[in-house]
Every structure is written in C-alpha cells, then in structure tokens.
Short mmCIF file of N, CA and C in Angstrom, two decimals:
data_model
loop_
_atom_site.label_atom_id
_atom_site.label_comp_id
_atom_site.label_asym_id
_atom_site.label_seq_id
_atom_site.Cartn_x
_atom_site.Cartn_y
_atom_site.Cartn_z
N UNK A 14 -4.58 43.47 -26.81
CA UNK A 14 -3.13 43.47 -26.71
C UNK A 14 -2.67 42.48 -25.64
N UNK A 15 -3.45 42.40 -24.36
CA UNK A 15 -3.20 41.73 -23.55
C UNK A 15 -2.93 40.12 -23.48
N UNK A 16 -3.90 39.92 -24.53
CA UNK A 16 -4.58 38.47 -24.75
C UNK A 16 -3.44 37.80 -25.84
N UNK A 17 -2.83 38.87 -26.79
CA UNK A 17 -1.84 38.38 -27.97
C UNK A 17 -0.60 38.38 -27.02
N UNK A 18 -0.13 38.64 -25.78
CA UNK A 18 1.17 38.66 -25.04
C UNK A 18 1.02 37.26 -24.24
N UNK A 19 -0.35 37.07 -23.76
CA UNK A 19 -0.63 35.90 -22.88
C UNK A 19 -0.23 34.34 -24.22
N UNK A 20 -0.76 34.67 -25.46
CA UNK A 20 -0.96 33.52 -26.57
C UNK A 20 0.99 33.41 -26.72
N UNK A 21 1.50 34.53 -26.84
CA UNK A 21 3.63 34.48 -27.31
C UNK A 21 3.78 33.87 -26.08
N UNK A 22 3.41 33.74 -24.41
CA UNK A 22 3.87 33.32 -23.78
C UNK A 22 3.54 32.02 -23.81
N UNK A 23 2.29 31.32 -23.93
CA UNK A 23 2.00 30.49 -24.23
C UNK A 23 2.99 29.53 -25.22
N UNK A 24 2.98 29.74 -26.25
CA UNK A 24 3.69 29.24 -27.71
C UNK A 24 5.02 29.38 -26.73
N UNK A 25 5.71 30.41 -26.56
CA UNK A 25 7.21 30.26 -25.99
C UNK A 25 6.91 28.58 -24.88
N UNK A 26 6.17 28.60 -23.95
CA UNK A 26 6.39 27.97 -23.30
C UNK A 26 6.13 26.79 -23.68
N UNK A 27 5.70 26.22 -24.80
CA UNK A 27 5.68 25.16 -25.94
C UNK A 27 6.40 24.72 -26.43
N UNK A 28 7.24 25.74 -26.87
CA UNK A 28 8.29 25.45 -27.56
C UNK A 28 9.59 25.13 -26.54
N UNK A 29 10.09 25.71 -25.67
CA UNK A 29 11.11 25.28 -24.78
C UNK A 29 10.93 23.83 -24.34
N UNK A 30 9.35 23.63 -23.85
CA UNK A 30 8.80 22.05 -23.48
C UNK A 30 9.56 21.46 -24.77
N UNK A 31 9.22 21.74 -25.62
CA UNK A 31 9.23 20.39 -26.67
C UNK A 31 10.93 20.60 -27.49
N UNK A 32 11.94 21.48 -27.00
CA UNK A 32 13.15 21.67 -27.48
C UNK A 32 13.64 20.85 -26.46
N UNK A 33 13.20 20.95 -25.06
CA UNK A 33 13.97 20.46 -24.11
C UNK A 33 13.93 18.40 -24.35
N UNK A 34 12.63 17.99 -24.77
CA UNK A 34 12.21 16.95 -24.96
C UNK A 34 13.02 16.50 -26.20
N UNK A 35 13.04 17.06 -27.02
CA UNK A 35 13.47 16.59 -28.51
C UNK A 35 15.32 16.58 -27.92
N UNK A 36 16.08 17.05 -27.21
CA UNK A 36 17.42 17.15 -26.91
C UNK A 36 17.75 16.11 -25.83
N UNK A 37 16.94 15.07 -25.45
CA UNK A 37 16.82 13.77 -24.48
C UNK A 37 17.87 12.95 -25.24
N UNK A 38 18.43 12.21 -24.95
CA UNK A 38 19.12 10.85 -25.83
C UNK A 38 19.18 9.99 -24.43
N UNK A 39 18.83 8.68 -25.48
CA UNK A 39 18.79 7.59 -24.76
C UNK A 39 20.19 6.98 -25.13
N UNK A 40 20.64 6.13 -23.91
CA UNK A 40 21.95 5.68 -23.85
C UNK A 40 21.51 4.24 -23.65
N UNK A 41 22.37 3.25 -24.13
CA UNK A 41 22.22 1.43 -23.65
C UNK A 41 23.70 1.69 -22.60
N UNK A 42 23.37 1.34 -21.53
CA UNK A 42 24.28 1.06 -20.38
C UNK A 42 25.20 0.06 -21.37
N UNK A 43 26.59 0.18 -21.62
CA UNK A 43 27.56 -1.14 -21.43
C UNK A 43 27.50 -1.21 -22.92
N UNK A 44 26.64 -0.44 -23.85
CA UNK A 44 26.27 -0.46 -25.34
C UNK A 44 26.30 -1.77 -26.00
N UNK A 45 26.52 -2.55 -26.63
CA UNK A 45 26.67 -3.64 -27.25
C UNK A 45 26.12 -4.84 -26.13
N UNK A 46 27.31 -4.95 -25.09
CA UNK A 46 26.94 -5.82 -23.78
C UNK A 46 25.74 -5.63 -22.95
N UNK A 47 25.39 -4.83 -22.43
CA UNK A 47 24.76 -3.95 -21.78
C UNK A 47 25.11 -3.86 -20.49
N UNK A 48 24.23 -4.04 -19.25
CA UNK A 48 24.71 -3.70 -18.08
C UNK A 48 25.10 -5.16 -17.52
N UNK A 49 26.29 -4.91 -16.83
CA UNK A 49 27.25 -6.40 -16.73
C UNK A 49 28.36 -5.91 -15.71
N UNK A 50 29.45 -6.95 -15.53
CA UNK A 50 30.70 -6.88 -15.01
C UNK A 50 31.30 -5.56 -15.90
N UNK A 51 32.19 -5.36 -15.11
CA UNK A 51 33.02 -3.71 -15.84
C UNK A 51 32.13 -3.14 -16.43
N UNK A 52 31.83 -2.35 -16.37
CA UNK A 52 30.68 -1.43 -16.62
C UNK A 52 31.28 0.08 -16.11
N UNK A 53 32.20 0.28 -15.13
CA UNK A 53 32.08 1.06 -14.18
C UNK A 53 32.94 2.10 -15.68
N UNK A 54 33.74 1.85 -16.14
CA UNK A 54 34.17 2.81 -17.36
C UNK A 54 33.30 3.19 -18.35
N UNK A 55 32.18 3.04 -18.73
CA UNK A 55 31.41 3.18 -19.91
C UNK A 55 30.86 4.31 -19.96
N UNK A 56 30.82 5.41 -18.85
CA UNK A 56 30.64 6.56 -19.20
C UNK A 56 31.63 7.46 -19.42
N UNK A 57 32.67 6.92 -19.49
CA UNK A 57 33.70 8.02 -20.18
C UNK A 57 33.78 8.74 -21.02
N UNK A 58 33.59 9.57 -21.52
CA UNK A 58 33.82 10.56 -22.77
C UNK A 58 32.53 10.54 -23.15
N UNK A 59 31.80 10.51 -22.76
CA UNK A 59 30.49 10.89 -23.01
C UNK A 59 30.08 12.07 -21.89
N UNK A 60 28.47 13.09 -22.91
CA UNK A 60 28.26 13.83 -22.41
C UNK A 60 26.82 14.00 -22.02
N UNK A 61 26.04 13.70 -20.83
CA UNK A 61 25.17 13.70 -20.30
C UNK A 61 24.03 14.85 -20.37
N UNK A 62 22.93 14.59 -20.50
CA UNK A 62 22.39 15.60 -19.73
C UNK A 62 21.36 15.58 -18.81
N UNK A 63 20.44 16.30 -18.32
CA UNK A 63 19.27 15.96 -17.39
C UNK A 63 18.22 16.00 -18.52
N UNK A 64 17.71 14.89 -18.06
CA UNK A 64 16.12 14.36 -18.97
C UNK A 64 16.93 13.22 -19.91
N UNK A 65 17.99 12.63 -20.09
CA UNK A 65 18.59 11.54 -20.70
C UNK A 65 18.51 9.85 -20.13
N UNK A 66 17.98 9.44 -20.96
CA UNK A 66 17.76 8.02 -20.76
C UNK A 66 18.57 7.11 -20.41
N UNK A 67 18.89 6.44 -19.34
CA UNK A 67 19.84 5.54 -19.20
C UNK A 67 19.05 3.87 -19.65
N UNK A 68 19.41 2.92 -20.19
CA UNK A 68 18.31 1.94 -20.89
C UNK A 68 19.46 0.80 -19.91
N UNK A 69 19.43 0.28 -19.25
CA UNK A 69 19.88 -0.99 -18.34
C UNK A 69 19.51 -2.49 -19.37
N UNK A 70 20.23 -2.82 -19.90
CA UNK A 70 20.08 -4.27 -20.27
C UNK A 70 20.60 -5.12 -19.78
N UNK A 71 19.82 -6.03 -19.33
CA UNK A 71 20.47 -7.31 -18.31
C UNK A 71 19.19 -8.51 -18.90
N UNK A 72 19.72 -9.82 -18.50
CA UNK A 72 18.44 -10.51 -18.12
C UNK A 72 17.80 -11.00 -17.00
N UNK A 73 16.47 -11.36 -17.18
CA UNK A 73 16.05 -10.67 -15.95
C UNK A 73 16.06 -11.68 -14.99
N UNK A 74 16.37 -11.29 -13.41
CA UNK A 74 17.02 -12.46 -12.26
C UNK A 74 18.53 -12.17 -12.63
N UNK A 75 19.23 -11.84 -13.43
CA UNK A 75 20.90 -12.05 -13.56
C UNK A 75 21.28 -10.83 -12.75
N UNK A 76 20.97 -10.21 -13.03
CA UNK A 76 20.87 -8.35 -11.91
C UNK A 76 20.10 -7.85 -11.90
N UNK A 77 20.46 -6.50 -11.24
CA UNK A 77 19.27 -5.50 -10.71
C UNK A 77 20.08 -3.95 -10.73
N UNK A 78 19.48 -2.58 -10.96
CA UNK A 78 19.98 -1.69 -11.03
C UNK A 78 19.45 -1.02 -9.63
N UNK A 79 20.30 -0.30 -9.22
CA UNK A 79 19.94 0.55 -7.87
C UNK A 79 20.38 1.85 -8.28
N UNK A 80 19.45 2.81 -7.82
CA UNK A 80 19.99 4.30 -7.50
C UNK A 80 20.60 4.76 -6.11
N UNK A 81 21.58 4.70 -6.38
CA UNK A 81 22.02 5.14 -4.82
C UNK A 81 22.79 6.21 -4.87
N UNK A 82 22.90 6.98 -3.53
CA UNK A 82 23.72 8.41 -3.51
C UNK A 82 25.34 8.03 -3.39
N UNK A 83 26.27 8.82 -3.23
CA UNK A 83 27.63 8.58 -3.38
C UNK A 83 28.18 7.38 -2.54
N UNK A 84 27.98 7.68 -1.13
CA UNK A 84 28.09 6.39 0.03
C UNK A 84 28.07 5.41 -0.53
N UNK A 85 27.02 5.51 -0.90
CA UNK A 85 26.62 3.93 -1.67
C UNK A 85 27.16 3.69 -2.65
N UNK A 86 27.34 3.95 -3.71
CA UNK A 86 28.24 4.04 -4.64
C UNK A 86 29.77 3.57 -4.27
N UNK A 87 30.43 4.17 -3.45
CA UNK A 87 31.60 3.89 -2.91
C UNK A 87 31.54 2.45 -2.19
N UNK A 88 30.67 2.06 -1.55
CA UNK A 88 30.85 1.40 -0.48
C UNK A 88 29.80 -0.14 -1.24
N UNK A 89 29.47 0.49 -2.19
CA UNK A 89 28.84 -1.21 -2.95
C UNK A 89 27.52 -1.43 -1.96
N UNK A 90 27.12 -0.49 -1.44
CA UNK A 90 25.99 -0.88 -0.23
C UNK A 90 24.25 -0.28 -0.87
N UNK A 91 23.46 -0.45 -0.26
CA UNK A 91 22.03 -0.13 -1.08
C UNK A 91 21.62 0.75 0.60
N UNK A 92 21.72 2.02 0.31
CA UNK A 92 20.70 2.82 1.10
C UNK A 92 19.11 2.68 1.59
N UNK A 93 18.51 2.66 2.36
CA UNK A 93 17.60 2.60 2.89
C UNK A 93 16.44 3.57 1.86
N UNK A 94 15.42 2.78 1.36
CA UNK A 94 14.67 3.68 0.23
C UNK A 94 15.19 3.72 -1.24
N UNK A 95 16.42 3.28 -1.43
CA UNK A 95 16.83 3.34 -2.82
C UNK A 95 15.88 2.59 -3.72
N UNK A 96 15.71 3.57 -4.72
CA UNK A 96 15.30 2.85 -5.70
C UNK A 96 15.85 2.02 -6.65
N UNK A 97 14.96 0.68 -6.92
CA UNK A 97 15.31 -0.68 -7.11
C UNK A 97 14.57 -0.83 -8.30
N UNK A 98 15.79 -1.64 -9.47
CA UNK A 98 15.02 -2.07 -10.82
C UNK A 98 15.39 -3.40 -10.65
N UNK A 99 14.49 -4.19 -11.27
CA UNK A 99 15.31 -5.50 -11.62
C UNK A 99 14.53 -6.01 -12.68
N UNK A 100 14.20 -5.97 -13.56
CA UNK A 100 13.40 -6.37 -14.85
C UNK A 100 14.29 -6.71 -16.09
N UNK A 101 15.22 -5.78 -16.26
CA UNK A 101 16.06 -6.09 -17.39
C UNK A 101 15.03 -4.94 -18.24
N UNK A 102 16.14 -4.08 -18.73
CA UNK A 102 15.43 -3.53 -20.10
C UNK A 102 14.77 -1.76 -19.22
N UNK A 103 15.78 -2.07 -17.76
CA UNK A 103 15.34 -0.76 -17.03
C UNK A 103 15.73 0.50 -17.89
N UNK A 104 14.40 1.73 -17.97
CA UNK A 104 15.07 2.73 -18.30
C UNK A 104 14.69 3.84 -17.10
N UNK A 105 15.70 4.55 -17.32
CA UNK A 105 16.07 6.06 -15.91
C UNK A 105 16.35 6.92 -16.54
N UNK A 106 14.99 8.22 -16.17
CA UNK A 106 15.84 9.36 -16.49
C UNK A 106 17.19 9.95 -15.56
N UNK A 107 17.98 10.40 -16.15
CA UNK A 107 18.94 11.25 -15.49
C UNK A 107 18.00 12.82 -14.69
N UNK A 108 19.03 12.73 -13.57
CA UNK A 108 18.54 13.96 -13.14
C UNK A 108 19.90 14.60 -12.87
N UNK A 109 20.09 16.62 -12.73
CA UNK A 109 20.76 17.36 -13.27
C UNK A 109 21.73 16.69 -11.96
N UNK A 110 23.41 16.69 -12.23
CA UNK A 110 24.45 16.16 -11.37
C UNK A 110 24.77 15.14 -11.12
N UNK A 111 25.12 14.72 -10.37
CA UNK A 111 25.74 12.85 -10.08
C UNK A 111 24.58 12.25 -9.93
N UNK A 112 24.79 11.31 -10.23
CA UNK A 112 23.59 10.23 -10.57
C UNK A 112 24.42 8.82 -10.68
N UNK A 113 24.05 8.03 -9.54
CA UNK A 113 24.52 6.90 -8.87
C UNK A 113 23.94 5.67 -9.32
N UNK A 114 24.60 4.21 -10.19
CA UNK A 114 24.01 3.53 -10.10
C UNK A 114 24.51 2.20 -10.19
N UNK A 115 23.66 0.81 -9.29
CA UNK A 115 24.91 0.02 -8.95
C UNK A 115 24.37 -1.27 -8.97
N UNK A 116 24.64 -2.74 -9.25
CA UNK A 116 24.17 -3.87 -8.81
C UNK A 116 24.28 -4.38 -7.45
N UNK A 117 23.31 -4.43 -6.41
CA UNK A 117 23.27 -5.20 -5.32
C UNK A 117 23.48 -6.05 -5.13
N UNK A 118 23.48 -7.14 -6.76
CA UNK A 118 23.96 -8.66 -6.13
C UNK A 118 24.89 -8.92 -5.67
N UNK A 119 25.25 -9.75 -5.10
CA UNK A 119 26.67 -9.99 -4.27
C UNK A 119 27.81 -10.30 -4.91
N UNK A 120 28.68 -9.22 -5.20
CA UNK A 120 30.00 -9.50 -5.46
C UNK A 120 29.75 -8.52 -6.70
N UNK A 121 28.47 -8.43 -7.44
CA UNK A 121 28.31 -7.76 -8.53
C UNK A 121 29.19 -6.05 -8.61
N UNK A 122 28.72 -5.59 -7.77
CA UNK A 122 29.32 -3.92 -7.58
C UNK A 122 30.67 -4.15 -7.22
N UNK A 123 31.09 -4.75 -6.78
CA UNK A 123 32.58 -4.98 -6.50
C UNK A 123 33.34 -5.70 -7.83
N UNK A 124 32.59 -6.20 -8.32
CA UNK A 124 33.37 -6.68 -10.03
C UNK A 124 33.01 -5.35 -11.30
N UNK A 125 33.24 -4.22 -10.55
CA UNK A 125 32.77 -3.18 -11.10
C UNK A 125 31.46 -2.71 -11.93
N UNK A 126 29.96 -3.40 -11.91
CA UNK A 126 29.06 -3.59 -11.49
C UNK A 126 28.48 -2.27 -11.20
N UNK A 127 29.06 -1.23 -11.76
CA UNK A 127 28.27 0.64 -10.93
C UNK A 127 28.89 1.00 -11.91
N UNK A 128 27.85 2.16 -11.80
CA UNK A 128 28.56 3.55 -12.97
C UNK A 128 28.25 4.77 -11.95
N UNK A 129 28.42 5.65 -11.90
CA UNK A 129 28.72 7.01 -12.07
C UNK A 129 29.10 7.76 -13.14
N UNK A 130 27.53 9.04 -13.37
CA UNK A 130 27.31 9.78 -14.26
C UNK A 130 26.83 11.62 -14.06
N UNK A 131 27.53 12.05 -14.43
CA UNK A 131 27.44 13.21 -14.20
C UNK A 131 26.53 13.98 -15.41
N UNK A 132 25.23 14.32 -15.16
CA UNK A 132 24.79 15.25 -16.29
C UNK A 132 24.50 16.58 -16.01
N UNK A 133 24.54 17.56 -16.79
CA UNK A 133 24.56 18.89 -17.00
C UNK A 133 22.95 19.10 -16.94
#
C-alpha cells in the first residue's frame, strides 16, 4: 500500500513538472521589429507568466539586453552584477513579478530602449 501512494506521488509530481512546462510561451521582444528604439510599450496588454520566454532580437554589436532591478530601470543605469546579454537572439526566462530590462548603450534606454514586465 505504501509503495502504490509513494508511485501517485511520484506521477502527480510529473505531471505538474510537465503542465507547468507545457504553459511557458515564448514572446519576440518588439514582435515583428524586435528589440529596438520604443520598445518600452510592447508589453501592454499582454499577460505574463513565470517560466515565459522573453526572445531579444537585435543584431549583434547594435545592442545589448540588461537585467536590472527598478533603480535601474528608472534611471537608464546598469547595476553592479547585472546580468548582461549582447548576442542578439537573447532568450530570458521570466521570473515570478517585475522583471527589468534595458539597453546600456548610450542614449539607447533613454530612446525608450527598456521594458518592464510583470509576470504572475
């Protein structure tokens, strides 16, 4: 009896893994354009979640994606330790709440150049 309760927990915990996985969606930053000038609106009306793909298209040397916390975000600045993409073709999972992200090049984040995304 013991051994058939250990195997349902098992399988349950299989199945949540692979419901939670199969409910991921990948997003193209900027969709058509990709990640660019004005950017900072493109998550509007959309609905996020944690474990969702953010896919950064740029080419590569033209920008760079940063994760940064709110400060940064606001202030167009790159925190100490932030993590840094610059390849073009970056993908990020989302993690659960605000989730910060911005071009460092110069002038880039200030030509609206960042998004802010909130996932569930």
């Amino acid at each position: 009896m013991e051994m058939n309760m250990k195997m349902v927990l098992v399988l349950c915990i299989v199945v949540l893994i692979q419901t939670e996985m199969a409910h991921a969606v990948e997003y193209k930053v900027g969709d058509s354009g990709g990640w660019t000038f004005n950017t900072v609106g493109w998550p509007k009306g959309k609905r996020f979640r944690a474990g969702d793909i953010l896919t950064f298209n740029y080419p590569n040397g033209a920008h760079n994606v940063v994760a940064v916390n709110k400060d940064g975000y606001n202030k167009c600045s790159t925190p100490r330790g932030a993590k840094v993409y610059s390849k073009g073709g970056d993908k990020v999972k989302l993690v659960k709440g605000q989730n910060y992200f911005i071009c460092n090049y110069a002038g880039h984040c200030e030509s609206g150049m960042k998004i802010s995304v909130f996932a569930m």
